[in-house]
mmCIF file of C-alpha atoms and ligand atoms in Angstrom:
data_model
loop_
_atom_site.group_PDB
_atom_site.id
_atom_site.type_symbol
_atom_site.label_atom_id
_atom_site.label_comp_id
_atom_site.label_asym_id
_atom_site.label_seq_id
_atom_site.Cartn_x
_atom_site.Cartn_y
_atom_site.Cartn_z
ATOM 1 C CA UNK A 8 0.069 0.065 -0.125
ATOM 2 C CA UNK A 9 3.304 2.118 0.327
ATOM 3 C CA UNK A 10 3.099 5.328 -1.630
ATOM 4 C CA UNK A 11 -0.401 3.827 -3.625
ATOM 5 C CA UNK A 12 -3.203 6.182 -4.715
ATOM 6 C CA UNK A 13 -6.830 5.094 -2.812
ATOM 7 C CA UNK A 14 -8.636 5.989 -5.670
ATOM 8 C CA UNK A 15 -11.313 2.612 -6.397
ATOM 9 C CA UNK A 16 -11.750 0.701 -3.233
ATOM 10 C CA UNK A 17 -10.364 -2.537 -6.094
ATOM 11 C CA UNK A 18 -7.517 -0.490 -5.939
ATOM 12 C CA UNK A 19 -6.146 -2.753 -2.833
ATOM 13 C CA UNK A 20 -6.658 -6.243 -2.525
ATOM 14 C CA UNK A 21 -8.933 -8.203 -0.432
ATOM 15 C CA UNK A 22 -5.806 -8.673 1.479
ATOM 16 C CA UNK A 23 -5.027 -5.711 1.853
ATOM 17 C CA UNK A 24 -8.231 -4.456 2.859
ATOM 18 C CA UNK A 25 -8.145 -7.277 5.856
ATOM 19 C CA UNK A 26 -4.589 -5.426 6.605
ATOM 20 C CA UNK A 27 -6.258 -2.133 7.094
ATOM 21 C CA UNK A 28 -8.948 -3.657 9.378
ATOM 22 C CA UNK A 29 -6.685 -5.226 11.878
ATOM 23 C CA UNK A 30 -4.433 -1.935 11.654
ATOM 24 C CA UNK A 31 -7.725 0.170 12.591
ATOM 25 C CA UNK A 32 -8.477 -2.176 15.833
ATOM 26 C CA UNK A 33 -4.952 -1.493 17.079
ATOM 27 C CA UNK A 34 -5.770 2.386 16.573
ATOM 28 C CA UNK A 35 -9.073 2.064 18.457
ATOM 29 C CA UNK A 36 -7.014 0.418 21.377
ATOM 30 C CA UNK A 37 -4.603 3.119 21.478
ATOM 31 C CA UNK A 38 -5.694 6.075 18.877
ATOM 32 C CA UNK A 39 -3.118 8.334 19.544
ATOM 33 C CA UNK A 40 0.746 8.038 18.544
ATOM 34 C CA UNK A 41 3.013 10.445 16.909
ATOM 35 C CA UNK A 42 3.740 8.434 13.838
ATOM 36 C CA UNK A 43 2.998 11.918 11.636
ATOM 37 C CA UNK A 44 4.732 13.835 13.375
ATOM 38 C CA UNK A 45 6.923 15.988 10.440
ATOM 39 C CA UNK A 46 4.167 15.184 7.784
ATOM 40 C CA UNK A 47 1.111 17.257 6.548
ATOM 41 C CA UNK A 48 -1.837 16.235 4.467
ATOM 42 C CA UNK A 49 -4.254 17.988 2.089
ATOM 43 C CA UNK A 50 -7.834 17.874 2.303
ATOM 44 C CA UNK A 51 -9.223 19.708 -0.405
ATOM 45 C CA UNK A 52 -12.931 19.058 -0.676
ATOM 46 C CA UNK A 53 -14.854 20.685 -3.558
ATOM 47 C CA UNK A 54 -17.754 19.620 -2.611
ATOM 48 C CA UNK A 55 -19.624 19.037 1.142
ATOM 49 C CA UNK A 56 -18.664 17.094 4.015
ATOM 50 C CA UNK A 57 -18.876 17.129 7.496
ATOM 51 C CA UNK A 58 -17.761 13.242 8.465
ATOM 52 C CA UNK A 59 -15.493 12.572 5.689
ATOM 53 C CA UNK A 60 -13.418 15.617 5.994
ATOM 54 C CA UNK A 61 -12.962 15.970 9.901
ATOM 55 C CA UNK A 62 -12.348 12.401 10.707
ATOM 56 C CA UNK A 63 -9.385 12.503 8.299
ATOM 57 C CA UNK A 64 -8.560 15.544 10.605
ATOM 58 C CA UNK A 65 -8.966 14.002 13.117
ATOM 59 C CA UNK A 66 -7.006 10.923 12.431
ATOM 60 C CA UNK A 67 -4.132 13.477 11.114
ATOM 61 C CA UNK A 68 -4.195 15.356 14.184
ATOM 62 C CA UNK A 69 -4.359 12.016 16.518
ATOM 63 C CA UNK A 70 -1.362 11.225 14.839
ATOM 64 C CA UNK A 71 0.512 14.315 15.452
ATOM 65 C CA UNK A 72 0.743 15.406 11.661
ATOM 66 C CA UNK A 73 -0.260 18.650 10.209
ATOM 67 C CA UNK A 74 -3.171 19.584 8.254
ATOM 68 C CA UNK A 75 -3.975 22.357 5.244
ATOM 69 C CA UNK A 76 -6.298 22.968 2.718
ATOM 70 C CA UNK A 77 -9.729 23.806 1.911
ATOM 71 C CA UNK A 78 -13.923 22.758 2.594
ATOM 72 C CA UNK A 79 -15.052 25.745 0.374
ATOM 73 C CA UNK A 80 -14.146 26.234 -3.244
ATOM 74 C CA UNK A 81 -14.704 29.560 -3.065
ATOM 75 C CA UNK A 82 -11.597 30.190 -0.845
ATOM 76 C CA UNK A 83 -9.601 28.459 -3.277
ATOM 77 C CA UNK A 84 -8.477 30.101 -7.243
ATOM 78 C CA UNK A 85 -10.654 27.291 -8.723
ATOM 79 C CA UNK A 86 -13.481 30.206 -8.778
ATOM 80 C CA UNK A 87 -10.768 32.218 -10.405
ATOM 81 C CA UNK A 88 -10.785 29.510 -13.422
ATOM 82 C CA UNK A 89 -8.082 27.233 -12.199
ATOM 83 C CA UNK A 90 -8.076 23.657 -13.423
ATOM 84 C CA UNK A 91 -8.170 20.544 -11.419
ATOM 85 C CA UNK A 92 -4.951 19.603 -12.690
ATOM 86 C CA UNK A 93 -2.937 22.787 -11.940
ATOM 87 C CA UNK A 94 -4.557 22.847 -8.732
ATOM 88 C CA UNK A 95 -3.192 19.308 -8.142
ATOM 89 C CA UNK A 96 0.532 20.157 -9.792
ATOM 90 C CA UNK A 97 0.745 22.959 -7.192
ATOM 91 C CA UNK A 98 -0.532 21.778 -3.348
ATOM 92 C CA UNK A 99 1.292 17.959 -4.348
ATOM 93 C CA UNK A 100 4.444 20.756 -4.032
ATOM 94 C CA UNK A 101 3.410 21.043 -0.337
ATOM 95 C CA UNK A 102 2.244 18.407 1.373
ATOM 96 C CA UNK A 103 2.639 14.227 1.381
ATOM 97 C CA UNK A 104 -0.391 13.039 1.088
ATOM 98 C CA UNK A 105 -3.815 14.832 -0.896
ATOM 99 C CA UNK A 106 -7.271 13.401 0.457
ATOM 100 C CA UNK A 107 -9.849 14.991 -1.928
ATOM 101 C CA UNK A 108 -13.714 15.322 -2.877
ATOM 102 C CA UNK A 109 -14.748 16.281 -5.822
ATOM 103 C CA UNK A 110 -18.389 15.832 -7.626
ATOM 104 C CA UNK A 111 -17.132 14.728 -11.314
ATOM 105 C CA UNK A 112 -16.451 10.571 -11.505
ATOM 106 C CA UNK A 113 -13.020 10.137 -12.513
ATOM 107 C CA UNK A 114 -11.973 13.390 -10.782
ATOM 108 C CA UNK A 115 -10.095 11.234 -8.345
ATOM 109 C CA UNK A 116 -8.100 9.040 -10.992
ATOM 110 C CA UNK A 117 -6.836 11.682 -12.491
ATOM 111 C CA UNK A 118 -5.153 13.688 -9.675
ATOM 112 C CA UNK A 119 -4.037 10.518 -8.884
ATOM 113 C CA UNK A 120 -2.599 10.762 -12.537
ATOM 114 C CA UNK A 121 -0.896 14.039 -12.109
ATOM 115 C CA UNK A 122 -0.146 14.411 -8.319
ATOM 116 C CA UNK A 123 3.248 13.777 -6.830
ATOM 117 C CA UNK A 124 1.602 12.251 -3.895
ATOM 118 C CA UNK A 125 -0.643 9.461 -3.608
ATOM 119 C CA UNK A 126 -4.494 10.359 -3.606
ATOM 120 C CA UNK A 127 -7.146 9.011 -1.477
ATOM 121 C CA UNK A 128 -10.749 9.741 -2.922
ATOM 122 C CA UNK A 129 -12.635 10.921 -0.107
ATOM 123 C CA UNK A 130 -15.922 10.200 -2.725
ATOM 124 C CA UNK A 131 -15.786 11.292 -6.610
ATOM 125 C CA UNK A 132 -19.252 11.891 -7.672
ATOM 126 C CA UNK A 133 -21.656 8.750 -7.918
ATOM 127 C CA UNK A 134 -18.495 6.652 -8.442
ATOM 128 C CA UNK A 135 -16.760 5.497 -5.592
ATOM 129 C CA UNK A 136 -16.191 6.111 -1.529
ATOM 130 C CA UNK A 137 -13.471 3.868 -0.974
ATOM 131 C CA UNK A 138 -12.337 5.048 2.585
ATOM 132 C CA UNK A 139 -16.302 4.941 3.668
ATOM 133 C CA UNK A 140 -16.121 1.590 2.036
ATOM 134 C CA UNK A 141 -13.389 0.366 4.706
ATOM 135 C CA UNK A 142 -15.311 2.049 7.876
ATOM 136 C CA UNK A 143 -18.081 -0.171 6.405
ATOM 137 C CA UNK A 144 -16.344 -3.025 6.360
ATOM 138 C CA UNK A 145 -14.802 -2.735 9.787
ATOM 139 C CA UNK A 146 -18.126 -2.107 11.018
ATOM 140 C CA UNK A 147 -19.303 -5.252 9.621
ATOM 141 C CA UNK A 148 -17.002 -7.280 10.922
ATOM 142 C CA UNK A 149 -16.983 -5.737 14.411
ATOM 143 C CA UNK A 150 -20.845 -6.010 14.997
ATOM 144 C CA UNK A 151 -20.953 -9.481 12.877
ATOM 145 C CA UNK A 152 -17.646 -11.425 14.139
ATOM 146 C CA UNK A 153 -16.849 -12.065 10.521
ATOM 147 C CA UNK A 154 -17.295 -10.772 6.946
ATOM 148 C CA UNK A 155 -17.835 -13.944 5.351
ATOM 149 C CA UNK A 156 -21.503 -15.409 4.109
ATOM 150 C CA UNK A 157 -23.293 -11.983 5.444
ATOM 151 C CA UNK A 158 -27.022 -11.401 4.288
ATOM 152 C CA UNK A 159 -26.600 -7.456 3.396
ATOM 153 C CA UNK A 160 -29.331 -5.052 2.232
ATOM 154 C CA UNK A 161 -28.509 -1.822 0.164
ATOM 155 C CA UNK A 162 -31.432 0.150 0.494
ATOM 156 C CA UNK A 163 -32.287 3.307 -0.901
ATOM 157 C CA UNK A 164 -30.551 5.472 -3.796
ATOM 158 C CA UNK A 165 -28.469 3.200 -5.250
ATOM 159 C CA UNK A 166 -28.447 4.698 -8.265
ATOM 160 C CA UNK A 167 -26.356 7.752 -7.468
ATOM 161 C CA UNK A 168 -25.129 6.592 -4.161
ATOM 162 C CA UNK A 169 -20.940 5.625 -4.395
ATOM 163 C CA UNK A 170 -21.150 4.279 -0.799
ATOM 164 C CA UNK A 171 -23.277 1.328 -2.129
ATOM 165 C CA UNK A 172 -21.238 1.229 -5.403
ATOM 166 C CA UNK A 173 -17.699 0.358 -3.465
ATOM 167 C CA UNK A 174 -19.225 -2.059 -0.758
ATOM 168 C CA UNK A 175 -20.659 -3.739 -2.951
ATOM 169 C CA UNK A 176 -17.858 -4.592 -5.029
ATOM 170 C CA UNK A 177 -15.464 -4.895 -1.851
ATOM 171 C CA UNK A 178 -18.185 -7.256 -0.237
ATOM 172 C CA UNK A 179 -17.917 -9.420 -3.783
ATOM 173 C CA UNK A 180 -14.715 -10.915 -1.838
ATOM 174 C CA UNK A 181 -16.754 -12.141 1.387
ATOM 175 C CA UNK A 182 -19.600 -14.632 -0.512
ATOM 176 C CA UNK A 183 -22.374 -11.759 0.474
ATOM 177 C CA UNK A 184 -25.784 -12.580 -0.688
ATOM 178 C CA UNK A 185 -27.243 -8.926 -1.424
ATOM 179 C CA UNK A 186 -30.434 -7.209 -1.500
ATOM 180 C CA UNK A 187 -31.321 -4.582 -3.478
ATOM 181 C CA UNK A 188 -34.237 -2.333 -2.204
ATOM 182 C CA UNK A 189 -34.635 0.572 -4.412
ATOM 183 C CA UNK A 190 -37.250 2.808 -6.508
ATOM 184 C CA UNK A 191 -37.519 1.627 -9.973
ATOM 185 C CA UNK A 192 -36.014 5.069 -11.024
ATOM 186 C CA UNK A 193 -32.798 4.452 -8.628
ATOM 187 C CA UNK A 194 -32.015 0.711 -8.742
ATOM 188 C CA UNK A 195 -28.316 -0.490 -8.995
ATOM 189 C CA UNK A 196 -26.766 0.445 -12.391
ATOM 190 C CA UNK A 197 -26.134 -2.887 -14.968
ATOM 191 C CA UNK A 198 -22.475 -2.266 -14.417
ATOM 192 C CA UNK A 199 -22.143 -3.834 -10.712
ATOM 193 C CA UNK A 200 -24.909 -6.046 -11.273
ATOM 194 C CA UNK A 201 -22.861 -7.607 -14.503
ATOM 195 C CA UNK A 202 -19.896 -7.264 -11.740
ATOM 196 C CA UNK A 203 -21.416 -9.701 -9.077
ATOM 197 C CA UNK A 204 -22.522 -11.909 -12.007
ATOM 198 C CA UNK A 205 -19.380 -12.049 -13.511
ATOM 199 C CA UNK A 206 -18.618 -13.475 -9.797
ATOM 200 C CA UNK A 207 -21.381 -16.044 -9.807
ATOM 201 C CA UNK A 208 -22.490 -14.300 -6.817
ATOM 202 C CA UNK A 209 -26.053 -14.062 -6.091
ATOM 203 C CA UNK A 210 -28.138 -10.535 -5.598
ATOM 204 C CA UNK A 211 -32.227 -10.078 -5.735
ATOM 205 C CA UNK A 212 -33.816 -6.805 -6.204
ATOM 206 C CA UNK A 213 -36.841 -5.499 -4.280
ATOM 207 C CA UNK A 214 -39.189 -2.798 -3.938
ATOM 208 C CA UNK A 215 -40.326 -3.199 0.004
ATOM 209 C CA UNK A 216 -38.253 -5.304 2.053
ATOM 210 C CA UNK A 217 -40.762 -5.282 5.158
ATOM 211 C CA UNK A 218 -41.259 -9.261 4.774
ATOM 212 C CA UNK A 219 -37.685 -9.457 4.320
ATOM 213 C CA UNK A 220 -36.423 -7.945 6.767
ATOM 214 C CA UNK A 221 -35.780 -10.828 8.970
ATOM 215 C CA UNK A 222 -33.561 -12.462 6.851
ATOM 216 C CA UNK A 223 -30.780 -9.204 7.168
ATOM 217 C CA UNK A 224 -27.858 -9.337 8.584
ATOM 218 C CA UNK A 225 -26.900 -5.917 7.623
ATOM 219 C CA UNK A 226 -29.301 -2.826 6.818
ATOM 220 C CA UNK A 227 -27.219 0.003 4.756
ATOM 221 C CA UNK A 228 -29.449 2.753 3.948
ATOM 222 C CA UNK A 229 -28.926 5.477 1.964
ATOM 223 C CA UNK A 230 -29.948 8.872 1.208
ATOM 224 C CA UNK A 231 -31.249 10.007 -1.686
ATOM 225 C CA UNK A 232 -28.879 11.722 -3.063
ATOM 226 C CA UNK A 233 -30.642 15.104 -4.083
ATOM 227 C CA UNK A 234 -27.814 16.994 -5.351
ATOM 228 C CA UNK A 235 -26.987 14.267 -8.338
ATOM 229 C CA UNK A 236 -30.660 15.296 -10.046
ATOM 230 C CA UNK A 237 -31.312 17.071 -13.017
ATOM 231 C CA UNK A 238 -34.626 17.083 -11.754
ATOM 232 C CA UNK A 239 -36.057 18.058 -9.328
ATOM 233 C CA UNK A 240 -39.000 16.750 -9.688
ATOM 234 C CA UNK A 241 -37.851 13.091 -9.825
ATOM 235 C CA UNK A 242 -36.292 13.645 -6.601
ATOM 236 C CA UNK A 243 -39.575 14.958 -4.871
ATOM 237 C CA UNK A 244 -40.622 11.878 -6.198
ATOM 238 C CA UNK A 245 -38.664 9.391 -4.766
ATOM 239 C CA UNK A 246 -36.859 11.038 -1.719
ATOM 240 C CA UNK A 247 -39.727 9.827 0.842
ATOM 241 C CA UNK A 248 -39.698 5.767 -0.294
ATOM 242 C CA UNK A 249 -38.297 4.422 2.663
ATOM 243 C CA UNK A 250 -38.533 5.738 5.751
ATOM 244 C CA UNK A 251 -37.191 3.109 8.602
ATOM 245 C CA UNK A 252 -38.815 3.114 11.798
ATOM 246 C CA UNK A 253 -38.335 1.455 15.143
ATOM 247 C CA UNK A 254 -42.012 -0.655 14.832
ATOM 248 C CA UNK A 255 -40.598 -2.479 11.600
ATOM 249 C CA UNK A 256 -37.543 -4.136 13.970
ATOM 250 C CA UNK A 257 -39.037 -6.792 15.763
ATOM 251 C CA UNK A 258 -38.885 -9.880 13.374
ATOM 252 C CA UNK A 259 -35.075 -8.681 12.625
ATOM 253 C CA UNK A 260 -32.001 -11.188 13.628
ATOM 254 C CA UNK A 261 -30.680 -10.228 17.108
ATOM 255 C CA UNK A 262 -27.741 -9.875 15.642
ATOM 256 C CA UNK A 263 -28.601 -7.687 12.931
ATOM 257 C CA UNK A 264 -27.292 -3.586 12.613
ATOM 258 C CA UNK A 265 -28.590 -1.091 10.698
ATOM 259 C CA UNK A 266 -25.537 0.953 9.179
ATOM 260 C CA UNK A 267 -26.301 4.388 7.127
ATOM 261 C CA UNK A 268 -23.197 6.617 6.074
ATOM 262 C CA UNK A 269 -25.047 9.633 7.006
ATOM 263 C CA UNK A 270 -26.032 12.047 6.541
ATOM 264 C CA UNK A 271 -29.470 10.912 7.102
ATOM 265 C CA UNK A 272 -32.199 13.165 5.894
ATOM 266 C CA UNK A 273 -35.841 11.222 6.912
ATOM 267 C CA UNK A 274 -34.689 7.711 5.654
ATOM 268 C CA UNK A 275 -34.353 6.859 9.110
ATOM 269 C CA UNK A 276 -37.405 7.648 11.548
ATOM 270 C CA UNK A 277 -36.007 9.319 14.967
ATOM 271 C CA UNK A 278 -37.408 6.503 17.004
ATOM 272 C CA UNK A 279 -34.816 3.767 15.468
ATOM 273 C CA UNK A 280 -31.548 5.338 17.324
ATOM 274 C CA UNK A 281 -32.287 4.096 20.364
ATOM 275 C CA UNK A 282 -32.526 0.508 19.375
ATOM 276 C CA UNK A 283 -29.580 -1.532 20.124
ATOM 277 C CA UNK A 284 -29.299 -2.541 16.246
ATOM 278 C CA UNK A 285 -28.582 1.413 15.342
ATOM 279 C CA UNK A 286 -24.955 1.506 14.371
ATOM 280 C CA UNK A 287 -24.297 4.361 12.451
ATOM 281 C CA UNK A 288 -23.076 6.692 14.869
ATOM 282 C CA UNK A 289 -20.568 4.292 15.877
ATOM 283 C CA UNK A 290 -19.533 3.716 12.435
ATOM 284 C CA UNK A 291 -18.477 7.577 12.302
ATOM 285 C CA UNK A 292 -16.059 7.022 15.008
ATOM 286 C CA UNK A 293 -14.928 3.610 13.785
ATOM 287 C CA UNK A 294 -14.320 6.350 10.465
ATOM 288 C CA UNK A 295 -11.308 7.866 12.745
ATOM 289 C CA UNK A 296 -9.502 4.921 13.163
ATOM 290 C CA UNK A 297 -9.837 3.036 9.666
ATOM 291 C CA UNK A 298 -8.627 6.117 8.649
ATOM 292 C CA UNK A 299 -5.672 6.384 10.318
ATOM 293 C CA UNK A 300 -4.495 3.241 9.486
ATOM 294 C CA UNK A 301 -4.903 3.925 5.686
ATOM 295 C CA UNK A 302 -3.135 6.913 5.863
ATOM 296 C CA UNK A 303 -0.100 5.818 7.591
ATOM 297 C CA UNK A 304 -0.118 2.557 5.578
ATOM 298 C CA UNK A 305 0.039 4.858 2.147
ATOM 299 C CA UNK A 306 2.590 6.861 3.960
ATOM 300 C CA UNK A 307 4.543 3.855 4.886
ATOM 301 C CA UNK A 308 4.518 4.375 8.513
ATOM 302 C CA UNK A 309 3.782 0.931 10.109
ATOM 303 C CA UNK A 310 6.516 -1.179 9.583
HETATM 304 N N1 CP B 417 -20.120 9.981 4.843
HETATM 305 C C1 CP B 417 -20.372 10.868 4.284
HETATM 306 O O1 CP B 417 -19.677 10.980 3.146
HETATM 307 O O2 CP B 417 -20.310 11.724 5.277
HETATM 308 P P1 CP B 417 -20.051 13.471 4.507
HETATM 309 O O3 CP B 417 -21.051 13.699 3.388
HETATM 310 O O4 CP B 417 -20.798 14.107 5.780
HETATM 311 O O5 CP B 417 -18.473 13.269 4.551
#
C-alpha cells in the first residue's frame, strides 16, 4: 500500500483491506500516536462533507501531523478558473498526501495520475467512496464477528449512492448475498450487477423489504442524493420512498445492525436511534481509526 493512491476500492486487494481493518483495531485500542510528526496532509473538498473531512482531520491530528486545505471552493483559486490539474500539481508540492472530494466521477483517478504524492479519493460524484467502504467493512466485521457469508440489504438510492457502489465491490470478496431495495428510478446500475454476475454471486432486487427483513444481517440505509438529480421533480417523487421505523424491527435477527454512511435526511426515523440495532453513529467513530490506518499504510509508517 506504500505510496499507492486509493481511488477505487479495487485499487487494494482483499488482503490489503483486511490488513487495514486489523491495523484500525490497533488504532482503536490506542488512537493517540506521534507517527505523523513532520508530515503534512491536504484535505481538498470541492463538495460539502462533515464526516469524511473531519474524521480525516481528526485522524491526522491524533497522529501528530499537520493539515492544510479547503472545505469551500470559494476560498480556492478554482473560482478564478484554475483547473483541477493545476491545483493538484501545485498542492502536491506542499504536502505528503492529498485527500480529495470532487463532484466529477473520475476526478480522483485523474488527480492520481498527475500528483507527485498519493491521492485518497474521499468521494468522486456517484462513482466511489473507498474510505467509507473500509470503515463500513470494519463496522460489519466488528458487529457480525466476520465478513463472510452475510446477507446485506442495500436500501435507497442505489443509482447515485457512491458508498453502495464501493461497498458492493468490497463485499463481493466475502461471498455476500446482496438484496437491493430501491424505487425503479434508483436501481443499482447495470455495471455493478454485471460485476456480481461475473463473479457468480447472488443478488435480488426488491421495491419493499418489510416481508424479508428477518433475513438481513446488515441493513445499509442510504439517503436519496438530491444533488445528483437533474430534475427536482424526480427527487421529490423518490425522496420519501423508504423510512425505517423502530416498529419494523420486531422480527429482525438479534445481531442485525443498521448502518448508514450519513448524512441522514429522513430515511431512518429518529425512533430507531435508541434501538440496539442502530449502529450508524458508532460507524462514524470507526471512521477515525480506519482513516488512521489508511494514512499510515500509504505513508509507509506501519513497518
Ligand atoms: N459519509 C459521508 O461521506 O459523509 P460526509 O458527506 O459528511 O462526508
